[in-house]
Short mmCIF file of C-alpha atoms in Angstrom, two decimals:
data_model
loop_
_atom_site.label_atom_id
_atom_site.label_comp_id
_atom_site.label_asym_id
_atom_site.label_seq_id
_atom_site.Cartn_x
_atom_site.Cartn_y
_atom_site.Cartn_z
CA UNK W 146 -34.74 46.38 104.16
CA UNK W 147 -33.02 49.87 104.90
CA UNK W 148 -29.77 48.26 104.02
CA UNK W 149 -30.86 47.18 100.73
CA UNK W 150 -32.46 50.99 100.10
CA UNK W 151 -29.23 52.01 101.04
CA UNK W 152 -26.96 50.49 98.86
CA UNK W 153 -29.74 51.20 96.08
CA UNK W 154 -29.38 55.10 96.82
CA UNK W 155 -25.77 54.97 96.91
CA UNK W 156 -24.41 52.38 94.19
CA UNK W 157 -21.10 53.87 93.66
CA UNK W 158 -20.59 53.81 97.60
CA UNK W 159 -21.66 49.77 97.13
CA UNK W 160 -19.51 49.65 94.49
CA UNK W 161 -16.56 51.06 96.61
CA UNK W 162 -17.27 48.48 99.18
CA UNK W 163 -17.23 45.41 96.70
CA UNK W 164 -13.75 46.33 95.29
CA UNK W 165 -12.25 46.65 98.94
CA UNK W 166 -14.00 43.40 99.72
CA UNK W 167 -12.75 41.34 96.96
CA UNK W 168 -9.09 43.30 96.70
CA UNK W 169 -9.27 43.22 92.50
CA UNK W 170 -9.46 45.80 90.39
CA UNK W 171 -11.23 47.09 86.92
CA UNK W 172 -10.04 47.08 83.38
CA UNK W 173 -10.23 50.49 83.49
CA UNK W 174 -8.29 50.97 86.33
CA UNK W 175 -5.03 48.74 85.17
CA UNK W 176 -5.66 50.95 81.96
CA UNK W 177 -5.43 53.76 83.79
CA UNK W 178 -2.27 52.49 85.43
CA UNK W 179 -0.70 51.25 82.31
CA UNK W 180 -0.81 54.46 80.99
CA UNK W 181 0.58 56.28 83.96
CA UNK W 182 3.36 53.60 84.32
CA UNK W 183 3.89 54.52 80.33
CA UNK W 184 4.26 58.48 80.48
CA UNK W 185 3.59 60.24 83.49
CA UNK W 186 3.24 63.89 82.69
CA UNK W 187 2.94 65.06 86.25
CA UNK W 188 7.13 63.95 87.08
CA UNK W 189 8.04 63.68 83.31
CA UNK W 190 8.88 59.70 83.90
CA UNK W 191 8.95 57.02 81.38
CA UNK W 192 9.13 53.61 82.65
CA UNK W 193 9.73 55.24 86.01
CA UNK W 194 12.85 57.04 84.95
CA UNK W 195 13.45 60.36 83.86
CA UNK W 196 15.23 61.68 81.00
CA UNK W 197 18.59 61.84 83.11
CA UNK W 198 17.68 58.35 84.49
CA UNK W 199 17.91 56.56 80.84
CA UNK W 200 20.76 58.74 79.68
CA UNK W 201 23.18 57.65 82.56
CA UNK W 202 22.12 53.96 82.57
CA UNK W 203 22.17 53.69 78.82
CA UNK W 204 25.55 54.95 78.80
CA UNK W 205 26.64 52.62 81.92
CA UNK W 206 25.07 49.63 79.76
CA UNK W 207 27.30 50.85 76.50
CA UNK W 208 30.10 51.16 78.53
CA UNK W 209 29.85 47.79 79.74
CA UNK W 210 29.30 45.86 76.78
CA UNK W 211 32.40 47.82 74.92
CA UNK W 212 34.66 46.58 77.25
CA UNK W 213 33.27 42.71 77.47
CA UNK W 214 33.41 43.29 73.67
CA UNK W 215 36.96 44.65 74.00
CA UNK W 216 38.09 41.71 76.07
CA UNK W 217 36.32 39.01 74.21
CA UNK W 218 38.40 40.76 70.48
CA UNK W 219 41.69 40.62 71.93
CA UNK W 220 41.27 37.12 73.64
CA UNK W 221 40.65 36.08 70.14
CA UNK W 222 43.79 37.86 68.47
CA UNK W 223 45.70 36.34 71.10
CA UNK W 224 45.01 32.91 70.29
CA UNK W 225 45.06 33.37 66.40
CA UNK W 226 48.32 34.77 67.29
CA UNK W 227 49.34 30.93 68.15
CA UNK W 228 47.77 29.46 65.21
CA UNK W 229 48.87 28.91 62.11
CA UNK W 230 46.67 29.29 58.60
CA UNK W 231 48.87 26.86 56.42
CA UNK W 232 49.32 23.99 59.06
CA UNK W 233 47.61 22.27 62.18
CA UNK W 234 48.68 22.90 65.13
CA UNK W 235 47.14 19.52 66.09
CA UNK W 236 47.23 16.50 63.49
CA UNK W 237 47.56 13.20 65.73
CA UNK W 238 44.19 11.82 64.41
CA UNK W 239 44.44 12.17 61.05
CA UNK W 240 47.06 10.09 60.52
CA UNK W 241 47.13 7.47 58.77
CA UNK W 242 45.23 8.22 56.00
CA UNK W 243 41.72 6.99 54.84
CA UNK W 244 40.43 6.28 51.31
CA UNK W 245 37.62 7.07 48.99
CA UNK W 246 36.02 6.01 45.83
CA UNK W 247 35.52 7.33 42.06
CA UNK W 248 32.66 7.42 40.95
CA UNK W 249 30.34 7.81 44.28
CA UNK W 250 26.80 8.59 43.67
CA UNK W 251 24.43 6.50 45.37
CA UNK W 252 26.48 5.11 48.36
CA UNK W 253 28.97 2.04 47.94
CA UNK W 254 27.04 -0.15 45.89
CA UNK W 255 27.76 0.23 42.05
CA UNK W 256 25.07 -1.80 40.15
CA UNK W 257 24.44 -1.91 36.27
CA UNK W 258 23.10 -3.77 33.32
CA UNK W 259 25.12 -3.73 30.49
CA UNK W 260 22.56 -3.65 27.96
CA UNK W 261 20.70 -0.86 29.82
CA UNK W 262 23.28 1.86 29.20
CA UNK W 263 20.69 4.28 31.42
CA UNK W 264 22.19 2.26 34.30
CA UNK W 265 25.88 2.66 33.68
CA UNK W 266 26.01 6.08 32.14
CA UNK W 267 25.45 7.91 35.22
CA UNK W 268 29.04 6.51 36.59
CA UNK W 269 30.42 7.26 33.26
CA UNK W 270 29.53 10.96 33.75
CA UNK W 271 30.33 11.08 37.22
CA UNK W 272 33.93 9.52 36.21
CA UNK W 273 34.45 11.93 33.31
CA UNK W 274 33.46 14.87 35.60
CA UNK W 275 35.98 14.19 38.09
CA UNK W 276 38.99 13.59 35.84
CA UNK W 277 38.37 16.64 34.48
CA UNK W 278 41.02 18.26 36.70
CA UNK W 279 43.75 15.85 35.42
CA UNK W 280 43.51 16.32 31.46
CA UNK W 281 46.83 16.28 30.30
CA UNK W 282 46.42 19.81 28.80
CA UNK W 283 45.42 20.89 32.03
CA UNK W 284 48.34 19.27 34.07
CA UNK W 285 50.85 20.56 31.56
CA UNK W 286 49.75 24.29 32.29
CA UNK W 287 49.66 24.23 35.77
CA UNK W 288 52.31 21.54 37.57
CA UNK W 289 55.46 20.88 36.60
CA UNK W 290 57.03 17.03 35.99
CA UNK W 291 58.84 15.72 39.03
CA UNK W 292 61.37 12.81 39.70
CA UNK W 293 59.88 9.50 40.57
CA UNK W 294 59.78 7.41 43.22
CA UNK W 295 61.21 10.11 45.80
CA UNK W 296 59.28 12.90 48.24
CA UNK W 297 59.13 16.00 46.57
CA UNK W 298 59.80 18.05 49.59
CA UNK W 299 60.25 21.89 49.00
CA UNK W 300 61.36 24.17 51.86
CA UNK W 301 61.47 28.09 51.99
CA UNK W 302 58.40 29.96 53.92
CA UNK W 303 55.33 27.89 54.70
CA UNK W 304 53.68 31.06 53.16
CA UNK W 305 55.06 30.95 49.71
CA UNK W 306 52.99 28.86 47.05
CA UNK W 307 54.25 25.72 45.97
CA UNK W 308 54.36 23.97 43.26
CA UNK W 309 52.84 20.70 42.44
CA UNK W 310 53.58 17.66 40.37
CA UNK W 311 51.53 16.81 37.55
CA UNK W 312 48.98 13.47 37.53
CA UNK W 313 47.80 13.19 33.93
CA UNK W 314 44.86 11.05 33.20
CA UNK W 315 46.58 9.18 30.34
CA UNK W 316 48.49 7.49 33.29
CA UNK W 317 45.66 5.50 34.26
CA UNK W 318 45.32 4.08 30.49
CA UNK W 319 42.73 1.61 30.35
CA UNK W 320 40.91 3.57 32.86
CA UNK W 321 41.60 7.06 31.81
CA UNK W 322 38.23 7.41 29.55
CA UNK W 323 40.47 8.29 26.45
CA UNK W 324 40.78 5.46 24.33
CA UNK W 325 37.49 3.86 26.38
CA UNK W 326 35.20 6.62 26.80
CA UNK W 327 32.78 4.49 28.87
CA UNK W 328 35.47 3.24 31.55
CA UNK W 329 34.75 -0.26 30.67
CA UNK W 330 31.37 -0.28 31.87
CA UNK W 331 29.77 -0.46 28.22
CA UNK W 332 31.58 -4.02 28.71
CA UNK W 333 31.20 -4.95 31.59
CA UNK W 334 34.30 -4.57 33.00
CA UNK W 335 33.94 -0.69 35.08
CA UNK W 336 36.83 0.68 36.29
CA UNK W 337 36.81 2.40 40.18
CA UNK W 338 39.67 4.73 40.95
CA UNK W 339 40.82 4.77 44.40
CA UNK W 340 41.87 7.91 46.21
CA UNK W 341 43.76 8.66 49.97
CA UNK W 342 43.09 11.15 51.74
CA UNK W 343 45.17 14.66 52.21
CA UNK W 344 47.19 15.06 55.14
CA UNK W 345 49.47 18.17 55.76
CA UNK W 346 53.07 17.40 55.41
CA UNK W 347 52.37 13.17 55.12
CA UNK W 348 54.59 11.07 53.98
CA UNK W 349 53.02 7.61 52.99
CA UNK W 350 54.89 4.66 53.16
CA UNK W 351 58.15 6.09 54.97
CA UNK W 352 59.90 5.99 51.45
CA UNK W 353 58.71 3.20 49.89
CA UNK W 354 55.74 3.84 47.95
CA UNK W 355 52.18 2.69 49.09
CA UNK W 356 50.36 -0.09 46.77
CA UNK W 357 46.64 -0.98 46.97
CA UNK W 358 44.85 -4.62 46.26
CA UNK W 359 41.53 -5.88 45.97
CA UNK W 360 39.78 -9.10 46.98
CA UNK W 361 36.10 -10.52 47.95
CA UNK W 362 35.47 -8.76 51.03
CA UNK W 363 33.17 -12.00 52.52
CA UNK W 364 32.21 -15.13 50.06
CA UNK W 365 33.59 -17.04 47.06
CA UNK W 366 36.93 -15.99 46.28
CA UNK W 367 36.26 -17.21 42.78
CA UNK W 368 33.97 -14.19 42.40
CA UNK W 369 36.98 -11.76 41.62
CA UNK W 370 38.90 -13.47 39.22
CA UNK W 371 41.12 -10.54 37.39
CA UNK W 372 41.80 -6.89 38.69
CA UNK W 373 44.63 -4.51 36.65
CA UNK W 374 45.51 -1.81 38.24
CA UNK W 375 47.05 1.89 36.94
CA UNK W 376 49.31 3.34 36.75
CA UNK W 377 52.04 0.85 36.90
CA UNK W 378 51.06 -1.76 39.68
CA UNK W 379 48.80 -0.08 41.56
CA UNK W 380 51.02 2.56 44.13
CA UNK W 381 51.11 5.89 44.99
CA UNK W 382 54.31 7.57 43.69
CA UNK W 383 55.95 8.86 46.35
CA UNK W 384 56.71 12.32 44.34
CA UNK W 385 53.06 13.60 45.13
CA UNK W 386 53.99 13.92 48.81
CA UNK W 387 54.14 15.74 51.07
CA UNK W 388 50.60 17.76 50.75
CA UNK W 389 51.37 21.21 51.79
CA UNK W 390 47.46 22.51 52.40
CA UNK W 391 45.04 24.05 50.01
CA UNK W 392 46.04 27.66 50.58
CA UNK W 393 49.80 27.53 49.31
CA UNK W 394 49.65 24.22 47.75
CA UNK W 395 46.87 25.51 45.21
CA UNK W 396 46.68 23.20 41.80
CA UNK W 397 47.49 19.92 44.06
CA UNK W 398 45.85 16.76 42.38
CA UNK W 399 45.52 14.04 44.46
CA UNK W 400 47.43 10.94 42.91
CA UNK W 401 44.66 8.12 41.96
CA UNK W 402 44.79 4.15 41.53
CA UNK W 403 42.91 3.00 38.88
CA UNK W 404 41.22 -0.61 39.82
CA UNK W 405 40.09 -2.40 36.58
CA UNK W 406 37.80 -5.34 37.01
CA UNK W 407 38.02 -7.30 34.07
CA UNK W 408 36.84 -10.30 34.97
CA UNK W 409 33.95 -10.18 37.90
CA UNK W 410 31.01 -12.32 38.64
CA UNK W 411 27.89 -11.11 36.73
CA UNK W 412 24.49 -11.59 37.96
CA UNK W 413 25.71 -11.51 41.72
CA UNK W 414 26.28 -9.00 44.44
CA UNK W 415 30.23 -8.72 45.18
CA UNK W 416 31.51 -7.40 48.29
CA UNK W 417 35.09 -6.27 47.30
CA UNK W 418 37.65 -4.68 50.08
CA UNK W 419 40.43 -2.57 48.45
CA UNK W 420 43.19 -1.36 50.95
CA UNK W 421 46.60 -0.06 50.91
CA UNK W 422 49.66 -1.51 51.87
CA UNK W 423 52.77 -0.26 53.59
CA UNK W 424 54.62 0.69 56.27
CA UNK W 425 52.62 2.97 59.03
CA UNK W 426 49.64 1.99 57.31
CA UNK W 427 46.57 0.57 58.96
CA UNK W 428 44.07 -1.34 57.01
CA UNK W 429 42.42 -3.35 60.06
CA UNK W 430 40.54 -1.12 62.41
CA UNK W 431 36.69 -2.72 62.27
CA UNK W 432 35.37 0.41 63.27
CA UNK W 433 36.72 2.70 60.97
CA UNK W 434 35.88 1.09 56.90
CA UNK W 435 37.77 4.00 55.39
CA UNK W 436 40.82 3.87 57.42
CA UNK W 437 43.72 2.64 54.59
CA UNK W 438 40.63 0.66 53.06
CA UNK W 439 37.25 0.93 51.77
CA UNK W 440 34.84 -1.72 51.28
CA UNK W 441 31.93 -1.43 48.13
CA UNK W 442 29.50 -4.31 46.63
CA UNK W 443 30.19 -4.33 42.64
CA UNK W 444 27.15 -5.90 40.46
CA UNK W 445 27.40 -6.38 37.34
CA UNK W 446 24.06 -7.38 35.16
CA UNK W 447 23.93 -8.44 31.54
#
């Protein structure tokens, strides 16, 4: 009994006792700290440092990062001081060249109903829309006409801008969308251009130029019966080569095959392999279908 009339005459005292038994402390008390730990007015501290304190390790801090700054800018001019912007210094895997495919819009599969022009005219479009680059007008005002069937290789500084040969679309006639605005496709018969790849300084087909055909990838044979290709028998004039990169080489058209199927299987799903053909060329990896070839399924609906 007189504890408990002591601890009710002195509660703070009781208090006192509870905190030092139970080693916490208030709200108000980390508060208080907080604050203190914040500005103390007493030494003029902020964080624990002074003034002074901040000032000197500020400026250590600045002084630090310059210089990791410093060394990090001039290990980078160093090694742009080895590379060059108009060629690779490295360009042992892109060679030989891979292929691609005119028009492209919803993966390799090009399926349409002839009567149904809403299902052909969106490769019409597409096709229009790329030739665009290679009107005739277009070609005449920016490249200049070359010699056939040789390398058009032009020396001087790899800085200086060079010229390119022109690729009209009139040379891919029956697929140039001139005289057939519809590629073929209103007929049943679409065309598909076929297009390599650019590689600096490349030179297909080690002076012979590089030709492209086109059969039934798996099945019936029978299911491809007629393919024309433009322009002339289906190559890649050698007088397009080398490529000399986009920054000097600047109104370069890549040279195109037009592949006209006139006579394919209708109603049916065709798997047809194009590749190219010719000397350093490799058309048989498995695991690479655009390496010198390309593989699409053609339907054609009535």
């Amino acid at each position: 009994e007189n504890k408990h009339e002591e601890k009710v005459q002195d509660p703070d005292r009781g208090e006192d006792e509870n905190k030092a038994e139970m080693g916490s402390k208030t709200w108000a008390d980390l508060a208080g700290e907080m604050k203190m730990f914040l500005w103390n007015p007493e030494e003029r501290t902020c964080l624990g440092r002074t003034a002074k304190s901040w000032g000197l390790i500020l400026l250590f801090y600045f002084i630090f990062y310059t210089c990791l700054a410093g060394m990090f800018a001039f290990c980078m001019y160093v090694m742009l001081l080895t590379l060059s912007p108009y060629t690779p210094t490295y360009r042992d895997r892109v060679s030989p060249p891979g292929v691609m495919i005119r028009p492209y819009l919803n993966g390799f599969t090009i399926a349409f109903n002839v009567s149904q022009p809403s299902t052909w005219q969106p490769y019409v479009d597409s096709m229009h829309h790329f030739l665009a680059a290679y009107d005739d007008k277009v070609q005449e005002e920016k490249n200049i006409e070359c010699v056939s069937g040789q390398y058009f290789i032009q020396g001087g500084n790899e800085s200086e801008e060079k010229k390119a040969c022109q690729f009209k679309r009139s040379l891919l006639q029956n697929c140039s969308g001139i005289e057939d605005p519809t590629f073929g496709y209103s007929k049943g018969q679409p065309c598909i251009l076929l297009k390599m790849n650019r590689i600096i300084g490349y030179r297909p087909g080690a002076g012979v130029p590089v030709s492209v055909d086109c059969k039934v990838q798996k099945g019936n044979e029978s299911d491809l019966r007629s393919v024309d290709f433009y322009p002339g028998n289906g190559t890649f004039d050698l007088m397009y080569y080398p490529y000399y990169g986009k920054i000097t080489h600047v109104n370069y058209t890549s040279p195109l095959v037009a592949m006209h199927f006139t006579d394919v299987k209708k109603n049916y799903l065709v798997p047809i392999q194009c590749s190219l053909n010719g000397k350093g060329i490799v058309n048989d990896v498995n695991s690479d279908r655009f390496l010198g070839r390309i593989i699409f399924t053609l339907s054609v609906g009535k």
